[in-house]
Short mmCIF file of C-alpha atoms and ligand atoms in Angstrom, two decimals:
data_model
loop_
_atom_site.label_atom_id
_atom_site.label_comp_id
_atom_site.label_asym_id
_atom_site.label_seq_id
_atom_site.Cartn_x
_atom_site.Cartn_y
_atom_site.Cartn_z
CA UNK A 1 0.00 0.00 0.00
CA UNK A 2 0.86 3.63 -0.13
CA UNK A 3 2.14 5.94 2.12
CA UNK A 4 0.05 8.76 1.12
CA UNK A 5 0.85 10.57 3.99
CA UNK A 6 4.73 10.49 3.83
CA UNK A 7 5.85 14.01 3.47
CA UNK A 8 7.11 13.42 -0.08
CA UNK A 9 3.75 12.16 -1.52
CA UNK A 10 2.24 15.14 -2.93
CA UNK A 11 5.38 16.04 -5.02
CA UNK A 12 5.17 12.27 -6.50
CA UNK A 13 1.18 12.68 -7.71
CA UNK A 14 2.10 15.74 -8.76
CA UNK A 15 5.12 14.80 -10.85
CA UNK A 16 3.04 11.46 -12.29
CA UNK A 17 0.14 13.69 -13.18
CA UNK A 18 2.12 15.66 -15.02
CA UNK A 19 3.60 12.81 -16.76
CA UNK A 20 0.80 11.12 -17.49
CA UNK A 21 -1.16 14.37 -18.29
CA UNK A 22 -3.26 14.19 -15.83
CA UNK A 23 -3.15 17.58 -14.46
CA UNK A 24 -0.33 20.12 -15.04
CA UNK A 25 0.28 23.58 -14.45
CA UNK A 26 -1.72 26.36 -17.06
CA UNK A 27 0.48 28.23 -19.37
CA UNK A 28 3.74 26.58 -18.26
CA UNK A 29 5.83 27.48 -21.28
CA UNK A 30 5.66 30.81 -19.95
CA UNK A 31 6.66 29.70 -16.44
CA UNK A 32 2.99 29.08 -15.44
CA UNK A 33 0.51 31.03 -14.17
CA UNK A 34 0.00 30.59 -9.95
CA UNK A 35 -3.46 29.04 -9.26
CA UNK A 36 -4.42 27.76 -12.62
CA UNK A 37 -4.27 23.81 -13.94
CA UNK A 38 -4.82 22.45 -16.91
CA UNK A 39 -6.36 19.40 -17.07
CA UNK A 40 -5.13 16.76 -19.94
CA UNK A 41 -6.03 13.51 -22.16
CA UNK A 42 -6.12 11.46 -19.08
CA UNK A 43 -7.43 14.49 -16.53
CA UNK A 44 -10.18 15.97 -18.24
CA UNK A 45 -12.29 12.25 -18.75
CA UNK A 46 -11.76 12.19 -15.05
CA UNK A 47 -13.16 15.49 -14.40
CA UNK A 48 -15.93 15.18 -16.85
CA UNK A 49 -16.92 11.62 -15.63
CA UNK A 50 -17.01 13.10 -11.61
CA UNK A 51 -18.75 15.89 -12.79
CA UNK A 52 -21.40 13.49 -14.73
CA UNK A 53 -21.76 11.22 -11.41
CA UNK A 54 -23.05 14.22 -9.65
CA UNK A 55 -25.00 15.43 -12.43
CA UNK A 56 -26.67 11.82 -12.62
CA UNK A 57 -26.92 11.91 -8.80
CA UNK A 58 -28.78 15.48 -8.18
CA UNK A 59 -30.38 16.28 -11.45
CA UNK A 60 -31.31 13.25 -13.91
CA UNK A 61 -32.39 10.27 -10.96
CA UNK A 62 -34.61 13.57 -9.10
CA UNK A 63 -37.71 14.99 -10.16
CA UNK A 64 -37.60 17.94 -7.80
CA UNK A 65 -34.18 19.28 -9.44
CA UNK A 66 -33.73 21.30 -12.26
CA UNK A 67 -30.69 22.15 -13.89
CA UNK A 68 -29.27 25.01 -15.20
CA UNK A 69 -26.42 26.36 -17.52
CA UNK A 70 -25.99 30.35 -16.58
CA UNK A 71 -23.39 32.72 -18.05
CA UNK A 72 -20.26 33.19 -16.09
CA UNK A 73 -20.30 37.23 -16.54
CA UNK A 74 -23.26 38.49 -14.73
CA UNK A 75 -25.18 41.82 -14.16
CA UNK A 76 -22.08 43.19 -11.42
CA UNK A 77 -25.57 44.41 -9.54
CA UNK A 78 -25.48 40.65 -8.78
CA UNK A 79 -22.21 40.57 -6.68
CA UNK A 80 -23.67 44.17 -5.02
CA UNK A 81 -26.67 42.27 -4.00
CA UNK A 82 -24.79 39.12 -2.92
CA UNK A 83 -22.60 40.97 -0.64
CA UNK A 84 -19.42 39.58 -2.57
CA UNK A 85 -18.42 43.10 -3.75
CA UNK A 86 -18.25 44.79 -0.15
CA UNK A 87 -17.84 41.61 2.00
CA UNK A 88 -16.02 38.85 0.31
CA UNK A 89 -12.68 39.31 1.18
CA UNK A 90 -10.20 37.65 3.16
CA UNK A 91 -7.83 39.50 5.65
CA UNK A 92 -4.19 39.18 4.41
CA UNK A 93 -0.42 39.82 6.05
CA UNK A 94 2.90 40.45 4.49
CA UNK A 95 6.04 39.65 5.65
CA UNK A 96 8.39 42.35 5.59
CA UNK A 97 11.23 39.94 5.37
CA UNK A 98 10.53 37.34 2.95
CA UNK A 99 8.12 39.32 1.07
CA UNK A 100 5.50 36.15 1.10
CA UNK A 101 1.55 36.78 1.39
CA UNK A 102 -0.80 35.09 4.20
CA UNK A 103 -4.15 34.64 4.77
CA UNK A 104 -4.59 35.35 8.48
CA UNK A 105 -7.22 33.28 9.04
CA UNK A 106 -4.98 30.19 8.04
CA UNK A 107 -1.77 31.13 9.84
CA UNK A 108 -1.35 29.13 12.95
CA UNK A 109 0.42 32.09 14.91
CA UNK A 110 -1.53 36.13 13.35
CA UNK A 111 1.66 36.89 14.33
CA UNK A 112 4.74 34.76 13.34
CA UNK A 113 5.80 34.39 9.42
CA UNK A 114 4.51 30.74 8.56
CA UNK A 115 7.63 30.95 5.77
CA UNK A 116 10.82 32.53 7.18
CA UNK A 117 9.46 32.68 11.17
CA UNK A 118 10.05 36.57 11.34
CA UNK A 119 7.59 38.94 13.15
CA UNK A 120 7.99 41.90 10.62
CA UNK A 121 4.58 41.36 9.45
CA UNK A 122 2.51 44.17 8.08
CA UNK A 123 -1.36 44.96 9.35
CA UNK A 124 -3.42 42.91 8.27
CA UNK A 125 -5.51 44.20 5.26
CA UNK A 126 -8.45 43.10 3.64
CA UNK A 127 -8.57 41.91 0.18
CA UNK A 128 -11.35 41.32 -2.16
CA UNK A 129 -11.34 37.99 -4.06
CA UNK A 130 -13.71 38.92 -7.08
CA UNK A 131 -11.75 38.92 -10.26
CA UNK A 132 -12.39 42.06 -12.41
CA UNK A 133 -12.63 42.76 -15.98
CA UNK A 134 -14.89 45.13 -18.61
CA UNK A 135 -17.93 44.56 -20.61
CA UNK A 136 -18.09 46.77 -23.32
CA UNK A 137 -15.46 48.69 -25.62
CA UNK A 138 -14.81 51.59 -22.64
CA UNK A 139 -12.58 50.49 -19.46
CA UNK A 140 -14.08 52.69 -16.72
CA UNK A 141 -15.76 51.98 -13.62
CA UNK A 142 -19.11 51.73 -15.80
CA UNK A 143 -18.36 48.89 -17.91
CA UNK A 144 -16.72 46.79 -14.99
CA UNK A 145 -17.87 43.14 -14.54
CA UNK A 146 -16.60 40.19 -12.30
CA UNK A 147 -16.17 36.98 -12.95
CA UNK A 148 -18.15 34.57 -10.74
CA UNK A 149 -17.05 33.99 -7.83
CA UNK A 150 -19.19 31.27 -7.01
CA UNK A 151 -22.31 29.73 -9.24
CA UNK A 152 -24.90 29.44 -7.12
CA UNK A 153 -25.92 33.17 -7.41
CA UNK A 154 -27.22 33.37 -11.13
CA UNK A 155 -29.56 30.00 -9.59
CA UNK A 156 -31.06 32.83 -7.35
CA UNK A 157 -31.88 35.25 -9.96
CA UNK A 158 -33.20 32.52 -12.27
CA UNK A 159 -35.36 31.15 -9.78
CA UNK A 160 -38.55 32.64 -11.10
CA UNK A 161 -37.81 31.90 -14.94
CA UNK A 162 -36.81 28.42 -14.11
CA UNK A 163 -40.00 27.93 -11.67
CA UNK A 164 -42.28 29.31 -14.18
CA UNK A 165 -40.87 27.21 -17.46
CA UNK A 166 -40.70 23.85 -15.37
CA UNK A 167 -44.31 24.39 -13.34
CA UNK A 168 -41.93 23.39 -10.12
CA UNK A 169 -43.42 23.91 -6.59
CA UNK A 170 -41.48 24.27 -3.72
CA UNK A 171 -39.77 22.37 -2.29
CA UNK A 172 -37.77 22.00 -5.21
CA UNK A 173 -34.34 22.61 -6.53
CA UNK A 174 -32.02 23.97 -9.10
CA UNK A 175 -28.73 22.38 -9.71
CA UNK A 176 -25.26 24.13 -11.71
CA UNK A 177 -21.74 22.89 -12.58
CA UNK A 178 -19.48 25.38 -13.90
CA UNK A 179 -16.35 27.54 -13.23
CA UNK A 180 -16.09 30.01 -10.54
CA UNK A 181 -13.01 32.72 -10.20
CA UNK A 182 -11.28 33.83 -6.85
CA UNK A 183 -8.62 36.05 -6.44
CA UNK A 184 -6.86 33.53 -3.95
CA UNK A 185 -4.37 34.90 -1.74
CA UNK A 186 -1.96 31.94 -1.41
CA UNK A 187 -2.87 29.32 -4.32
CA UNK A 188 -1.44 25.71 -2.67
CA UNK A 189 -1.78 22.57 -2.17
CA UNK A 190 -1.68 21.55 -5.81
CA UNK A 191 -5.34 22.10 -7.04
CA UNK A 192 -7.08 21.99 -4.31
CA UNK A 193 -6.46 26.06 -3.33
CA UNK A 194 -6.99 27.59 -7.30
CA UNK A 195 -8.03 30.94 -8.91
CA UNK A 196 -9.86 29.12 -11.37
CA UNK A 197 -12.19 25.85 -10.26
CA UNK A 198 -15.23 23.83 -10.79
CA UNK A 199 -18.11 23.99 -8.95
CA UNK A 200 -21.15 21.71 -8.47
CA UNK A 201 -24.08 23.25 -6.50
CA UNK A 202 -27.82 22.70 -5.78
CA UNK A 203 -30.44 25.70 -4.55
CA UNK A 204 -33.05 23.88 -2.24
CA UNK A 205 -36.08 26.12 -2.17
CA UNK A 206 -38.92 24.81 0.58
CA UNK A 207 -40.92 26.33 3.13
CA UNK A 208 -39.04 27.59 6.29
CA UNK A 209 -40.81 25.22 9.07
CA UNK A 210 -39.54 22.24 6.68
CA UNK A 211 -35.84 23.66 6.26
CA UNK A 212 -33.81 22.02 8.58
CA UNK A 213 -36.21 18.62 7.67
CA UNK A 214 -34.64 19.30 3.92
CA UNK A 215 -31.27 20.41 5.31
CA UNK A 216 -30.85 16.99 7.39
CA UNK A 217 -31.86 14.93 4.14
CA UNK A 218 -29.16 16.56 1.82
CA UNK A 219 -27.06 16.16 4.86
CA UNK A 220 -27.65 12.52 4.18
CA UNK A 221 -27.69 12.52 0.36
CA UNK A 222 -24.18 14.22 0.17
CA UNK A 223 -22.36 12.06 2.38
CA UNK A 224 -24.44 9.00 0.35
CA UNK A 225 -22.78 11.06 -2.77
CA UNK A 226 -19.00 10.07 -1.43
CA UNK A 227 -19.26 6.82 0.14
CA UNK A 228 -21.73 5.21 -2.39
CA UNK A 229 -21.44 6.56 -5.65
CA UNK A 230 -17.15 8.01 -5.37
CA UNK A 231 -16.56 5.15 -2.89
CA UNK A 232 -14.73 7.29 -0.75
CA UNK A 233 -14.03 5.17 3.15
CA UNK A 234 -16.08 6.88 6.03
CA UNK A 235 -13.26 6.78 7.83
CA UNK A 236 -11.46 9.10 5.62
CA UNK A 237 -14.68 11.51 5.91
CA UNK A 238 -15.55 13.94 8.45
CA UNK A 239 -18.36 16.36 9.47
CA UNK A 240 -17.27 20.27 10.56
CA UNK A 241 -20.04 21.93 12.08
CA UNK A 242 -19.72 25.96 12.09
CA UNK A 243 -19.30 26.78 15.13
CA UNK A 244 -20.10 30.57 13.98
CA UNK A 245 -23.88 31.16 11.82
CA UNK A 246 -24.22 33.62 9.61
CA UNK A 247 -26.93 35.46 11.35
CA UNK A 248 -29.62 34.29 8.60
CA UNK A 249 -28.43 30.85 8.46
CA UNK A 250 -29.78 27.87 10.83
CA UNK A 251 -27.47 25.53 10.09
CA UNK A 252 -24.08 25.29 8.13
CA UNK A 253 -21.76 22.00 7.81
CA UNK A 254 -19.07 21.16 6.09
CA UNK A 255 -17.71 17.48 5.09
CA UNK A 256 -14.10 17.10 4.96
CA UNK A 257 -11.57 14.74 3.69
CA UNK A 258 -8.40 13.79 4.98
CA UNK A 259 -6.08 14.95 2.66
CA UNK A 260 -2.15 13.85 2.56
CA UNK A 261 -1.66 17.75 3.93
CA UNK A 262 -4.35 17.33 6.23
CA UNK A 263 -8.48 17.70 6.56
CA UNK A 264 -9.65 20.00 3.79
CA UNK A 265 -13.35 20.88 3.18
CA UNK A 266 -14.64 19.55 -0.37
CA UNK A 267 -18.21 20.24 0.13
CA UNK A 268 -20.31 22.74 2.58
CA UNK A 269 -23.90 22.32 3.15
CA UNK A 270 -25.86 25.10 4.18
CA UNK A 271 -29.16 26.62 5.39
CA UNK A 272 -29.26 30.04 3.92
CA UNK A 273 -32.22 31.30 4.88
CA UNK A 274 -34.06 33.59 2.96
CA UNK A 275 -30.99 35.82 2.61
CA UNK A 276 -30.32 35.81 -1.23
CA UNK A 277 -33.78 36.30 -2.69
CA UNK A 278 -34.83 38.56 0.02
CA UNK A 279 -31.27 40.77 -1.51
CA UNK A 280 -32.10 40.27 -5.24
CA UNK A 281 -35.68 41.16 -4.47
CA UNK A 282 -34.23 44.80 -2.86
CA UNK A 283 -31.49 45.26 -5.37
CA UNK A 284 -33.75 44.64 -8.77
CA UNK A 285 -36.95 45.96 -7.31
CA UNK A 286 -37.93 42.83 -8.98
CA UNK A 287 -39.99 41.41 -5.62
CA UNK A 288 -42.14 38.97 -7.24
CA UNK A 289 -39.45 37.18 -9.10
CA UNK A 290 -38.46 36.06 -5.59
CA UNK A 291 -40.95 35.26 -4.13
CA UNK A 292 -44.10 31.93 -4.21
CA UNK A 293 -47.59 31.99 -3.79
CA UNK A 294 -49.06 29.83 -0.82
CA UNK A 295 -52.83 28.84 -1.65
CA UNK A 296 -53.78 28.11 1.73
CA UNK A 297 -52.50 31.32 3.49
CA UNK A 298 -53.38 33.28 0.59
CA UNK A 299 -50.34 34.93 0.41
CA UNK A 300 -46.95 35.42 -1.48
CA UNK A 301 -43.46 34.64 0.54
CA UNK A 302 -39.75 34.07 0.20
CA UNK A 303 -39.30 30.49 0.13
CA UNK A 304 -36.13 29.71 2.36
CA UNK A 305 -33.15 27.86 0.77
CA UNK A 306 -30.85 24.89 1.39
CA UNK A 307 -27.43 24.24 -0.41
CA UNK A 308 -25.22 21.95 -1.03
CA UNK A 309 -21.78 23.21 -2.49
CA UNK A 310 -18.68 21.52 -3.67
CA UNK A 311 -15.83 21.86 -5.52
CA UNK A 312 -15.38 19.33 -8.57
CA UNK A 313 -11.17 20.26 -8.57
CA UNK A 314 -11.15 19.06 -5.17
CA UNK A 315 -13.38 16.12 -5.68
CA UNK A 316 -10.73 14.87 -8.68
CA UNK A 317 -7.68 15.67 -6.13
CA UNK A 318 -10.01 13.53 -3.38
CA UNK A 319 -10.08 10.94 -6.05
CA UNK A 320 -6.34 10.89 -7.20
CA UNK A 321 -4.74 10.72 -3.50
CA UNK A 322 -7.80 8.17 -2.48
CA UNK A 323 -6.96 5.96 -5.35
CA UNK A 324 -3.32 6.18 -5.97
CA UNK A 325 -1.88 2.58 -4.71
CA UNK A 326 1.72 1.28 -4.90
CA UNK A 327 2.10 -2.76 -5.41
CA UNK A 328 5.19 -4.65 -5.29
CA UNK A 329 5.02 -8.19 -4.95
CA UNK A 330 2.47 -8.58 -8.04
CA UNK A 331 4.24 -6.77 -10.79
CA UNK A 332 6.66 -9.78 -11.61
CA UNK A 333 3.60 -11.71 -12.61
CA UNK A 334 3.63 -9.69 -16.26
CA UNK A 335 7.14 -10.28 -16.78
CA UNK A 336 8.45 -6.44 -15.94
CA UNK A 337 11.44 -5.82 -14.04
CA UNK A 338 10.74 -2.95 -11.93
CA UNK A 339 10.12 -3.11 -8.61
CA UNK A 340 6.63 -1.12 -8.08
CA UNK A 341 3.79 -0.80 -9.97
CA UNK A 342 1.69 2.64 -9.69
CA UNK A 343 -1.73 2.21 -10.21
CA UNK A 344 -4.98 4.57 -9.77
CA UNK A 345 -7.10 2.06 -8.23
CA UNK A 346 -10.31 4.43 -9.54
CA UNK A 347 -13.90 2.63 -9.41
CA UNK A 348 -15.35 2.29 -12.78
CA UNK A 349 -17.74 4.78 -13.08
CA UNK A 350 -15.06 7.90 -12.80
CA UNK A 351 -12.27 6.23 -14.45
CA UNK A 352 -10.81 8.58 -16.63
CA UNK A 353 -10.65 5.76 -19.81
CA UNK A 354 -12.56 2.72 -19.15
CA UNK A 355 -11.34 -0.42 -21.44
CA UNK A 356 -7.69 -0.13 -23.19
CA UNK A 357 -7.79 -1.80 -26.63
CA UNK A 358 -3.99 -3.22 -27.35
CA UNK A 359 -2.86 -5.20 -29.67
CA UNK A 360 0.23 -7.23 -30.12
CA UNK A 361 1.61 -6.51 -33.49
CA UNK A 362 1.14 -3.19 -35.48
CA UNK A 363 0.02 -5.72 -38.41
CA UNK A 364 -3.12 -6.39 -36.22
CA UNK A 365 -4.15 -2.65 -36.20
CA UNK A 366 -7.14 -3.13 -38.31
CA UNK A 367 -8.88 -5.85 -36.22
CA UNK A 368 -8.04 -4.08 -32.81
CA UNK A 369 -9.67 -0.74 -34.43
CA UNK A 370 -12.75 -3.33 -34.88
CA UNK A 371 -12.61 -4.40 -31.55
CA UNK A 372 -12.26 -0.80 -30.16
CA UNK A 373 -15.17 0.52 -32.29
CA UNK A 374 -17.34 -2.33 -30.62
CA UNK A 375 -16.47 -0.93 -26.91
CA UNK A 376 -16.68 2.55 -28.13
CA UNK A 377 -20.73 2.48 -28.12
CA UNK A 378 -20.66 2.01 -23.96
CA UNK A 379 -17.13 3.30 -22.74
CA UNK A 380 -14.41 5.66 -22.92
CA UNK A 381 -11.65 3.92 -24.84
CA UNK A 382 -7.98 4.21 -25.34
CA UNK A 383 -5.77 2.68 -27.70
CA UNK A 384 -2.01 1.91 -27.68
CA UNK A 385 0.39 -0.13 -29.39
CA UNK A 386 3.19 1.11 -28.69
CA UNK A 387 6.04 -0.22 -26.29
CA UNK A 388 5.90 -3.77 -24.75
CA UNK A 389 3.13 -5.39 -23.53
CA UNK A 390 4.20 -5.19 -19.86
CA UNK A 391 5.02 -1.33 -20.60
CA UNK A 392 1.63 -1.37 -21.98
CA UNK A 393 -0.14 -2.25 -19.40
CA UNK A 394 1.81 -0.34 -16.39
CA UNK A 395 0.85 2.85 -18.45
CA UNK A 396 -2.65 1.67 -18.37
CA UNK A 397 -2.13 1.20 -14.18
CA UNK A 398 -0.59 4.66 -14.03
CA UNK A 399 -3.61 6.39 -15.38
CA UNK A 400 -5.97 3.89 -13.84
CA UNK A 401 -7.74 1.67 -16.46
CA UNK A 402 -9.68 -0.71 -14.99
CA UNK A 403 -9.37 -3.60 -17.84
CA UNK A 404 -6.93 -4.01 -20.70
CA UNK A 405 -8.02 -6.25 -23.70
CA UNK A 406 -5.25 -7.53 -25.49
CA UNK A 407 -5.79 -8.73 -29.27
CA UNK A 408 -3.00 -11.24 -30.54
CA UNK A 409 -2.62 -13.49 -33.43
CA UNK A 410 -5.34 -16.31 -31.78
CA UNK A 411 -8.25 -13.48 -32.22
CA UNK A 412 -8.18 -14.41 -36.30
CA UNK A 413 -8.75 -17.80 -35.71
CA UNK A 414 -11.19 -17.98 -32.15
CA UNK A 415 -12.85 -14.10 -32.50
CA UNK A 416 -11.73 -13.61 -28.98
CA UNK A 417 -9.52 -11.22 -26.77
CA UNK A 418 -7.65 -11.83 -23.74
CA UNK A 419 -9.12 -9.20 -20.73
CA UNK A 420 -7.14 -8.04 -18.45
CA UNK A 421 -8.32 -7.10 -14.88
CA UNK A 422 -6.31 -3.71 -13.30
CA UNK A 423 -7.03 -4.80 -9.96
CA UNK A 424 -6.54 -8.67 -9.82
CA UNK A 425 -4.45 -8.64 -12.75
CA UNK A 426 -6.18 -11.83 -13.63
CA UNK A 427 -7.17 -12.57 -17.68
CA UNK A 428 -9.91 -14.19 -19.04
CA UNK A 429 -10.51 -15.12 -23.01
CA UNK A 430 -13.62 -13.03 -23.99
CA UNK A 431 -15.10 -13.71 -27.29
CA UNK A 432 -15.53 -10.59 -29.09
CA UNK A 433 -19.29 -10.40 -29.66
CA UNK A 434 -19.70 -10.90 -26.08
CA UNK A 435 -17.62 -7.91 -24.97
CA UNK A 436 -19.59 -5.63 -24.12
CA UNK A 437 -21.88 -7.15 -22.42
CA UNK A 438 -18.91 -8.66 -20.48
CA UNK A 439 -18.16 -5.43 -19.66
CA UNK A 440 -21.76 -3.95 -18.79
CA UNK A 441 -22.34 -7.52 -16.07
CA UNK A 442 -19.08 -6.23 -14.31
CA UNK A 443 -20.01 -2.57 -13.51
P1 ATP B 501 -12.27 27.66 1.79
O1 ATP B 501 -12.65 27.95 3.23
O2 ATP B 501 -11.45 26.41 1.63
O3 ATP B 501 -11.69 28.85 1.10
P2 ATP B 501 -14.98 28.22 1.17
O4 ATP B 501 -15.66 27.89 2.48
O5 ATP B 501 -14.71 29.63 0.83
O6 ATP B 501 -13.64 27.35 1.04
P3 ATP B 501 -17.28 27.86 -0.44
O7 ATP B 501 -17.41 29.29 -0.75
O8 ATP B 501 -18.25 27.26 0.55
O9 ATP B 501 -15.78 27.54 0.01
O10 ATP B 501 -17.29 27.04 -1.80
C1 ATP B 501 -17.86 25.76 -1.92
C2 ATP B 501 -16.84 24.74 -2.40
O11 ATP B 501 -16.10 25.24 -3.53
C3 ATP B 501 -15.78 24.37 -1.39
O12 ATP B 501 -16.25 23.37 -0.50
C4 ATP B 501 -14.66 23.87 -2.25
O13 ATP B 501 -14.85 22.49 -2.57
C5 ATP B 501 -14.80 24.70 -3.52
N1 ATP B 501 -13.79 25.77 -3.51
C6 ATP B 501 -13.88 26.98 -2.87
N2 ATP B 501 -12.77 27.71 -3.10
C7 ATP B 501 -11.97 26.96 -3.90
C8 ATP B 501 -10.69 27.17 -4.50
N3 ATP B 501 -10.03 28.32 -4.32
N4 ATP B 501 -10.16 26.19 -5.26
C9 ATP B 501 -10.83 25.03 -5.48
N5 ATP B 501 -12.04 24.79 -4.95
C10 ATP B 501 -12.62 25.72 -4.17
#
């Protein structure tokens, strides 16, 4: 097994995603760009296929979600409304001897230099995480937009247009994946502190007396999310309760996993009251847009909101230190010399390519293309024929492909492949017209 907490493990997934192009820093020809990751061949299927679990999970298997594709520019009124303009902001220190940047709030001593140990630090200041730009051919105050800095609010002003199109009634919800922007102060911890990320979050709307009813049942759901459908260990998961409430909020949880650096939030869950449509209703003068008629009191109110809130670039970091496994004593089996084998011991649904197709001589190219094109219809494929075998199949390990199917000279005469199994590294003959429903029984 491995160490994933020895104090050199981050810089080895690091270095193999970037190898395997997983994951590697944005714009690194230039010298990179601090905060920003690019995600590649083998990365963005992972991302894709988390983000599609979740998708699955809180949109398509519910009929009380809805989900929604917004615009990552919005009306800057928005982020006036939403308090992110005047309040979201972190309170930052600088050394005066190294010259480094802190977050106070994450510094174990306000007062000590977590880099160089010096107490020349500066005041600390507050600093405003919304990233700026301009809308428009004139750069002046007028024309100045932000980038999101989180995408639940456009779900907020939507919330009438979506209720009205779908003919929802609360309690129902509205669900959005897409990137969010914050001006972090320190980036770190490979992905899981960026500028730019991925968020997946769900709106709850219901009536108030209900809320914390709802807020315990996503409670549930979420932590269902991790353990059932990621197959995350509970033991690996934690609950952090806020101990302080926003003073509209009820209720506000976060569930953390234990990271090689540590516990690290991936996902909060919170009761937010009736704070953001009760702000877009005062900022647009729009009132009714935010608000639901109640036929048996006869009247119109705010419904109150529940949400869940993660971060899919954390999720994928989750997955890669959860599922990164060292073996030794099995990788003699396949005839390969080197001591360890690396393998991403990923479950099936997120792997980032499902089934490798490889074949044993160039000269049967044309058949394995066959056999790929057959897979191709259920699951995300890869080919390669380059490099031995063995070789072959440790690149498969290091990018973590559950099953290998190996087409050799027999497959002319019998119409059958040998499978490989990731895990067991056992094989089985398959005959071809039987793949994929070979495939389909095991998941
Ligand atoms: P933190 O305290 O770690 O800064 P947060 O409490 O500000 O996080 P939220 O605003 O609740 O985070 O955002 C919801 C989720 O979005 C988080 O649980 C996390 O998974 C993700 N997230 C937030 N900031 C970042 C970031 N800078 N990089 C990657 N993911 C992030």
């Amino acid at each position: 097994m491995a160490d994933t907490f020895s104090p050199d493990f981050m810089n080895k997934l690091v270095a193999l995603c970037k190898r395997r192009g997983i994951i590697f820093q944005s714009s690194e020809m230039y010298g990179g760009i601090n905060g920003f990751w690019d995600y590649g061949p083998n990365g963005a299927p992972l991302r894709r296929a988390i983000e599609k679990t979740w998708w699955k999970y809180m949109v398509e298997d519910r009929d009380n979600v809805e989900g929604l594709d917004s615009t990552i520019i919005c009306h800057p009124k928005i982020w006036k409304a939403s308090g992110h303009l005047d309040q979201f902001s972190d309170l930052m220190t600088d050394c005066n001897e190294c010259k480094k940047r802190f977050r106070t709030d994450l510094m174990e001593d306000p007062h000590v230099c977590p880099n160089c140990g010096s107490k020349n630090l500066t005041e600390p200041r507050e600093f405003n995480l919304m990233l700026k730009t301009y809308v428009g051919p004139v750069f002046d105050e007028e024309h100045t937009a932000y980038l999101r800095a989180e995408t639940c609010q456009p779900i907020f002003v939507d919330f009438n247009t979506v209720r009205v199109a779908t003919r929802e009634k609360i309690p129902f919800g509205i669900a959005q994946t897409g990137k969010a922007f914050r001006n972090e102060i320190n980036p770190r911890f490979f992905t899981f502190r960026s500028r730019e990320f991925m968020q997946m979050e769900m709106e709850f709307f219901c009536h108030d007396e209900e809320s914390m009813d709802w807020f315990e049942y996503w409670r549930k759901e979420r932590w269902n999310y991790y353990t059932k459908i990621l197959g995350i260990p509970e033991d690996k998961l934690r609950w952090k309760w806020h101990e302080k409430l926003a003073h509209y909020a009820k209720a506000a949880v976060d569930i953390e996993y234990l990271f090689p650096f540590g516990w690290g939030e991936i996902e909060g869950i919170h009761h937010r009251g009736t704070w953001d449509l009760s702000r877009h209703a005062e900022f647009s003068h729009q009132e009714q847009d935010c608000k639901v008629y109640d036929q048996e009191k006869k009247e119109s109110f705010i419904p109150t909101v529940v949400e869940t809130s993660c971060g899919l670039d954390r999720i994928c970091l989750m997955a890669l230190c959860n599922y990164y496994d060292e073996d030794t004593a099995e990788t003699k089996k396949e005839g390969m010399n080197e001591d360890d084998r690396v393998v991403f011991r990923f479950p099936f649904n997120i792997a980032p390519l499902q089934i490798a197709v490889l074949p044993l001589s160039k000269k049967l190219n044309d058949d394995a293309h066959e056999v790929q094109k057959v897979l191709k219809k259920f699951f995300r494929t890869n080919y390669d024929v380059t490099g031995s075998i063995g070789k072959r199949y440790r690149r498969q390990d290091e990018i973590g492909t559950p099953y290998c199917v190996t087409v050799d000279f027999d497959t002319l005469e019998d119409h059958a492949v040998t499978g490989r199994n990731r895990d067991t590294m056992k094989q089985v003959r398959i005959p071809i017209a039987e793949l994929n429903h070979h495939f389909l029984e095991k998941i």
